[in-house]
Coordinates of C-alpha atoms in Angstrom, one line a residue:
Chain A
X127 CA -27.1 19.7 -3.5
X128 CA -25.4 22.1 -5.9
X129 CA -25.4 21.7 -9.7
X130 CA -21.9 22.5 -10.9
X131 CA -21.1 24.1 -14.2
X132 CA -18.0 24.8 -16.4
X133 CA -16.2 27.1 -13.9
X134 CA -16.5 24.6 -11.1
X135 CA -15.1 21.9 -13.4
X136 CA -12.1 24.2 -14.3
X137 CA -11.4 24.7 -10.6
X138 CA -11.6 21.0 -9.9
X139 CA -9.2 20.3 -12.7
X140 CA -6.3 22.2 -11.1
X141 CA -4.9 19.3 -9.1
X142 CA -5.1 17.1 -12.2
X143 CA -3.3 19.8 -14.3
X144 CA -0.5 20.1 -11.7
X145 CA -0.1 16.4 -11.8
X146 CA -0.4 15.8 -15.5
X147 CA 2.2 18.5 -16.5
X148 CA 5.3 16.8 -15.0
X149 CA 4.2 13.3 -15.9
X150 CA 3.5 14.4 -19.5
X151 CA 6.8 16.3 -19.5
X152 CA 8.6 13.1 -18.5
X153 CA 6.7 11.2 -21.3
X154 CA 7.9 13.8 -23.8
X155 CA 11.5 13.4 -22.6
X156 CA 11.3 9.6 -22.7
X157 CA 9.8 9.6 -26.2
X158 CA 12.7 11.7 -27.6
X159 CA 15.2 9.5 -25.7
X160 CA 13.6 6.5 -27.4
X161 CA 14.2 8.2 -30.8
X162 CA 10.8 9.7 -31.6
X163 CA 10.5 13.3 -32.8
X164 CA 8.6 16.0 -30.8
X165 CA 5.8 15.9 -33.3
X166 CA 5.5 12.1 -33.0
X167 CA 5.6 12.3 -29.2
X168 CA 2.9 15.0 -29.1
X169 CA 0.8 13.0 -31.6
X170 CA 0.8 10.0 -29.2
X171 CA -0.6 12.2 -26.4
X172 CA -3.1 14.0 -28.7
X173 CA -4.5 10.7 -30.2
X174 CA -4.2 8.1 -27.4
X175 CA -4.5 10.3 -24.2
X176 CA -3.8 7.5 -21.8
X177 CA -0.5 7.8 -19.9
X178 CA 0.4 4.3 -18.9
X179 CA -0.4 2.8 -22.4
X180 CA 1.6 5.6 -24.1
X181 CA 4.8 4.6 -22.1
X182 CA 4.0 1.0 -23.1
X183 CA 3.8 2.1 -26.7
X184 CA 7.3 3.6 -26.5
X185 CA 8.7 0.4 -25.0
X186 CA 7.0 -1.9 -27.5
X187 CA 7.6 0.2 -30.7
X188 CA 11.3 0.8 -29.8
X189 CA 11.9 -2.9 -29.1
X190 CA 10.5 -3.8 -32.6
X191 CA 7.3 -5.4 -31.5
X192 CA 4.8 -5.9 -34.4
X193 CA 2.4 -3.0 -34.9
X194 CA -0.8 -5.0 -34.5
X195 CA 0.4 -6.7 -31.4
X196 CA 1.4 -3.3 -30.0
X197 CA -2.0 -1.8 -30.8
X198 CA -4.0 -4.8 -29.4
X199 CA -1.9 -4.7 -26.2
X200 CA -2.6 -1.0 -25.7
X201 CA -6.3 -1.5 -26.4
X202 CA -6.5 -4.4 -24.0
X203 CA -4.8 -2.3 -21.4
X204 CA -7.4 0.4 -21.6
X205 CA -10.4 -2.0 -21.4
X206 CA -10.8 -0.7 -17.8
X207 CA -12.1 2.5 -19.2
X208 CA -15.3 0.7 -20.3
X209 CA -16.7 0.7 -16.8
X210 CA -16.0 4.4 -16.1
X211 CA -18.9 6.0 -18.0
X212 CA -21.6 3.6 -16.7
X213 CA -20.3 4.0 -13.2
X214 CA -20.4 7.8 -13.5
X215 CA -24.0 7.8 -14.9
X216 CA -25.1 5.5 -12.2
X217 CA -23.7 7.8 -9.5
X218 CA -25.3 10.8 -11.3
X219 CA -28.7 9.3 -10.8
X220 CA -31.6 11.5 -12.1
X221 CA -29.1 14.1 -13.3
X222 CA -27.4 11.7 -15.7
X223 CA -27.1 13.2 -19.2
X224 CA -25.2 12.0 -22.2
X225 CA -26.4 14.4 -24.9
X226 CA -22.9 15.8 -25.5
X227 CA -20.8 12.9 -24.3
X228 CA -19.4 12.5 -27.8
X229 CA -17.4 15.7 -27.0
X230 CA -16.5 15.3 -23.4
X231 CA -16.3 11.5 -23.1
X232 CA -12.7 11.2 -24.6
X233 CA -11.5 13.2 -21.5
X234 CA -12.7 10.5 -19.1
X235 CA -9.3 9.4 -17.9
X236 CA -8.5 7.6 -14.6
X237 CA -8.0 10.9 -12.8
X238 CA -10.9 12.8 -14.4
X239 CA -13.2 9.9 -13.6
X240 CA -11.9 9.7 -10.0
X241 CA -12.4 13.5 -9.5
X242 CA -15.9 13.5 -11.0
X243 CA -17.0 10.4 -9.0
X244 CA -15.6 12.0 -5.9
X245 CA -17.5 15.2 -6.5
X246 CA -20.8 13.3 -6.9
X247 CA -20.0 11.3 -3.7
X248 CA -19.6 14.6 -1.9
X249 CA -23.1 15.6 -2.9
X250 CA -22.5 17.7 -6.1
X251 CA -25.0 17.3 -8.9
X252 CA -23.9 16.0 -12.3
X253 CA -23.7 18.3 -15.4
X254 CA -22.1 17.9 -18.8
X255 CA -20.7 21.5 -18.5
X256 CA -18.8 20.5 -15.4
X257 CA -17.3 17.5 -17.3
X258 CA -16.1 19.9 -20.0
X259 CA -14.6 22.2 -17.4
X260 CA -12.9 19.2 -15.8
X261 CA -11.7 17.5 -18.9
X262 CA -10.4 20.3 -21.2
X263 CA -7.6 21.7 -18.9
X264 CA -6.5 18.1 -18.1
X265 CA -6.2 17.3 -21.9
X266 CA -4.4 20.5 -22.6
X267 CA -2.0 19.9 -19.8
X268 CA -1.3 16.4 -21.0
X269 CA -0.7 17.4 -24.6
X270 CA 1.2 20.6 -23.7
X271 CA 3.4 18.9 -21.1
X272 CA 4.3 16.3 -23.7
X273 CA 5.3 18.9 -26.3
X274 CA 7.4 20.8 -23.8
X275 CA 9.2 17.7 -22.6
X276 CA 9.8 16.5 -26.2
X277 CA 11.1 19.9 -27.3
X278 CA 13.4 20.1 -24.2
X279 CA 14.7 16.7 -25.2
X280 CA 16.6 14.0 -23.2
X281 CA 19.7 16.1 -22.7
X282 CA 17.8 18.9 -21.0
X283 CA 18.3 17.1 -17.6
X284 CA 22.0 16.2 -18.0
X285 CA 23.1 18.8 -15.5
X286 CA 20.5 17.8 -12.9
X287 CA 20.8 14.1 -12.1
X288 CA 18.4 14.3 -9.1
X289 CA 15.6 15.9 -11.2
X290 CA 16.3 13.4 -14.0
X291 CA 16.0 10.6 -11.4
X292 CA 12.8 12.1 -10.1
X293 CA 11.3 12.3 -13.6
X294 CA 12.5 8.8 -14.4
X295 CA 10.8 7.4 -11.3
X296 CA 7.5 9.1 -12.3
X297 CA 6.5 6.2 -14.5
X298 CA 6.9 3.4 -11.8
X299 CA 5.3 5.8 -9.3
X300 CA 2.3 6.3 -11.7
X301 CA 1.9 2.6 -12.2
X302 CA 2.1 1.8 -8.5
X303 CA -0.4 4.5 -7.6
X304 CA -2.8 3.3 -10.3
X305 CA -2.4 -0.2 -9.1
X306 CA -3.2 0.8 -5.5
X307 CA -6.3 2.6 -6.8
X308 CA -7.5 -0.5 -8.7
X309 CA -6.7 -3.2 -6.0
X310 CA -9.7 -5.1 -4.7
X311 CA -9.5 -8.5 -3.0
X312 CA -10.7 -10.5 -6.1
X313 CA -7.9 -9.0 -8.1
X314 CA -5.0 -10.0 -5.8
X315 CA -4.4 -13.4 -7.7
X316 CA -4.5 -11.5 -11.0
X317 CA -1.8 -9.1 -9.8
X318 CA 0.4 -11.8 -8.4
X319 CA 0.1 -13.9 -11.6
X320 CA 0.8 -10.9 -13.8
X321 CA 3.8 -9.8 -11.8
X322 CA 5.3 -13.3 -11.6
X323 CA 4.9 -14.0 -15.3
X324 CA 6.4 -10.6 -16.2
X325 CA 9.5 -11.3 -14.1
X326 CA 9.8 -14.9 -15.5
X327 CA 9.2 -13.7 -19.1
X328 CA 11.7 -10.8 -18.8
X329 CA 14.5 -12.9 -17.5
X330 CA 13.8 -16.0 -19.7
X331 CA 13.1 -14.2 -23.1
X332 CA 12.9 -10.4 -23.2
X333 CA 11.4 -7.3 -21.6
X334 CA 8.7 -7.1 -24.3
X335 CA 7.8 -10.8 -24.0
X336 CA 7.6 -10.3 -20.2
X337 CA 5.1 -7.5 -20.6
X338 CA 2.9 -9.3 -23.2
X339 CA 2.9 -12.6 -21.3
X340 CA 2.3 -10.8 -17.9
X341 CA -0.9 -9.0 -19.2
X342 CA -2.2 -12.1 -20.9
X343 CA -1.6 -14.4 -17.9
X344 CA -3.1 -11.9 -15.4
X345 CA -6.2 -11.4 -17.5
X346 CA -6.5 -15.2 -18.0
X347 CA -6.2 -15.7 -14.2
X348 CA -9.1 -13.2 -13.8
X349 CA -11.3 -15.2 -16.2
X350 CA -10.5 -18.6 -14.6
X351 CA -11.1 -17.5 -11.0
X352 CA -14.5 -18.3 -9.5
Chain B
X165 CA 6.1 10.7 -39.2
X166 CA 6.8 7.1 -38.2
X167 CA 4.0 5.1 -39.9
X168 CA 4.0 2.3 -37.3
X169 CA 3.6 4.9 -34.5
X170 CA 0.8 6.6 -36.4
X171 CA -1.1 3.3 -36.9
X172 CA -0.7 2.4 -33.3
X173 CA -1.8 5.9 -32.1
X174 CA -4.9 6.0 -34.3
X175 CA -6.0 2.4 -33.4
X176 CA -5.4 2.9 -29.7
X177 CA -7.0 6.4 -29.8
X178 CA -10.1 5.2 -31.6
X179 CA -10.5 2.3 -29.1
X180 CA -10.0 4.7 -26.2
X181 CA -12.7 7.0 -27.6
X182 CA -15.1 4.1 -28.0
X183 CA -14.4 2.7 -24.6
X184 CA -15.0 6.1 -22.9
X185 CA -18.0 7.3 -24.9
X186 CA -20.1 4.3 -26.0
X187 CA -20.7 2.7 -22.6
X188 CA -21.4 6.1 -21.1
X189 CA -24.2 6.6 -23.7
X190 CA -25.6 3.2 -23.0
X191 CA -25.7 3.7 -19.2
X192 CA -25.0 1.3 -16.4
X193 CA -26.8 -1.7 -18.0
X194 CA -24.4 -1.7 -21.0
X195 CA -21.9 -4.1 -19.6
X196 CA -22.3 -7.6 -18.2
X197 CA -22.3 -7.8 -14.4
X198 CA -21.2 -11.4 -14.1
X199 CA -19.7 -14.2 -16.3
X200 CA -16.3 -14.6 -18.0
X201 CA -16.5 -11.4 -20.0
X202 CA -17.2 -9.3 -16.8
X203 CA -14.3 -11.1 -15.1
X204 CA -12.0 -10.5 -18.1
X205 CA -12.9 -6.8 -18.2
X206 CA -12.3 -6.5 -14.4
X207 CA -9.0 -8.3 -14.6
X208 CA -7.4 -6.7 -17.6
X209 CA -6.7 -3.3 -16.1
X210 CA -5.1 -4.5 -12.9
X211 CA -3.1 -7.2 -14.9
X212 CA -1.8 -4.6 -17.3
X213 CA -0.9 -2.1 -14.6
X214 CA 0.8 -4.7 -12.4
X215 CA 2.8 -5.9 -15.4
X216 CA 3.9 -2.4 -16.2
X217 CA 4.9 -1.6 -12.7
X218 CA 7.0 -4.7 -12.5
X219 CA 8.5 -4.1 -15.9
X220 CA 9.3 -0.4 -15.1
X221 CA 10.9 -1.3 -11.7
X222 CA 13.0 -4.2 -12.9
X223 CA 15.8 -2.2 -14.4
X224 CA 16.1 -0.2 -11.2
X225 CA 16.6 -3.3 -9.0
X226 CA 20.1 -3.6 -7.7
X227 CA 22.2 -5.1 -5.0
X228 CA 23.8 -1.8 -4.1
X229 CA 22.4 -0.7 -0.7
X230 CA 22.2 3.0 -1.7
X231 CA 20.1 2.2 -4.7
X232 CA 17.9 -0.2 -2.7
X233 CA 17.3 2.6 -0.2
X234 CA 16.4 5.2 -2.8
X235 CA 14.0 2.8 -4.5
X236 CA 12.4 1.8 -1.1
X237 CA 12.0 5.5 -0.2
X238 CA 10.2 6.2 -3.5
X239 CA 7.9 3.2 -3.3
X240 CA 7.1 3.8 0.4
X241 CA 6.3 7.4 -0.4
X242 CA 3.8 6.5 -3.2
X243 CA 2.1 4.0 -0.9
X244 CA 1.9 6.3 2.1
X245 CA 0.6 9.3 0.1
X246 CA -1.9 7.2 -1.8
X247 CA -3.4 5.9 1.4
X248 CA -3.4 9.4 3.0
X249 CA -4.8 11.3 0.0
X250 CA -6.5 8.5 -2.2
X251 CA -5.1 10.5 -5.1
X252 CA -3.2 8.9 -7.9
X253 CA -1.7 12.2 -9.0
X254 CA -0.6 13.2 -5.5
X255 CA 0.9 9.8 -4.8
X256 CA 2.8 9.9 -8.2
X257 CA 4.2 13.3 -7.6
X258 CA 5.1 12.6 -4.0
X259 CA 6.9 9.4 -4.9
X260 CA 8.8 11.1 -7.7
X261 CA 9.9 14.0 -5.5
X262 CA 10.9 11.7 -2.6
X263 CA 12.9 9.5 -5.0
X264 CA 14.7 12.6 -6.5
X265 CA 15.5 13.9 -3.0
X266 CA 16.8 10.5 -2.0
X267 CA 19.1 10.4 -5.0
X268 CA 20.3 13.9 -4.2
X269 CA 20.9 13.2 -0.5
X270 CA 22.3 9.7 -0.8
X271 CA 23.8 9.9 -4.2

């Protein structure tokens, strides 16, 4: 088995970079369409660095949801990241090392985790240098793509409705793909409850209420199931 | 800078940092394997993502056949490419391109 270093990580990051750039661009466009400045949009990507919850932040903040409820909802949404590090260290086996995790750990997104775990499953040995190589370009692409999208602004796509539609569909496509990657048989009731309550809450009260109630009901369904 | 946005970004960012770094340092024994907390942790991610998918797709739902067709093409492309490639990024990009092409061709 080969131990991979920084250059191998950089090479493995290319598909993530190519994927992050357009998604981050569409986040930047969406943020400016929502009324945030390019600096604010870029700050969200720089500080949070979690795509799905950043789109949720836009929806909640622009609808006037209270700050603490918005923050708690975003935090709850990212609880899934708790299991990534331990799962990666378990897969790394005897090569597991966390001496510099304080520096590369923030880059452990869904896609970086998936790519690193896949490399270990293919027989590659774990190294923290590889994690740096994998994480840095992905983070740069996310923050840079957001800045470019925010500077281009919402009107940049007025003359290209098909491209605008494609970028607009990137968000549901991202959520659907993430959902497919997370689906396991025990989570099916969680997903059904969350989806049903979201629809009911949206039509009965508001879009924000539907989102908050959907997440809460789905998580509760997961705790209750035996 | 919008103060509300800054507070949300800092709190969510600090939590993300803690979620990604601290359990990694503590290793695979850091989290409960069974019990209500383990089930809550396992359910929150899928619940949130399912909610956000539904919330993001609701405004696009329509009774116009052309719009139903473009949406179906986008969703089917995401599902197909995910099961072929097992890549979230590839499926997202493919679904987005397919949806844009469908809007261009049917629109």
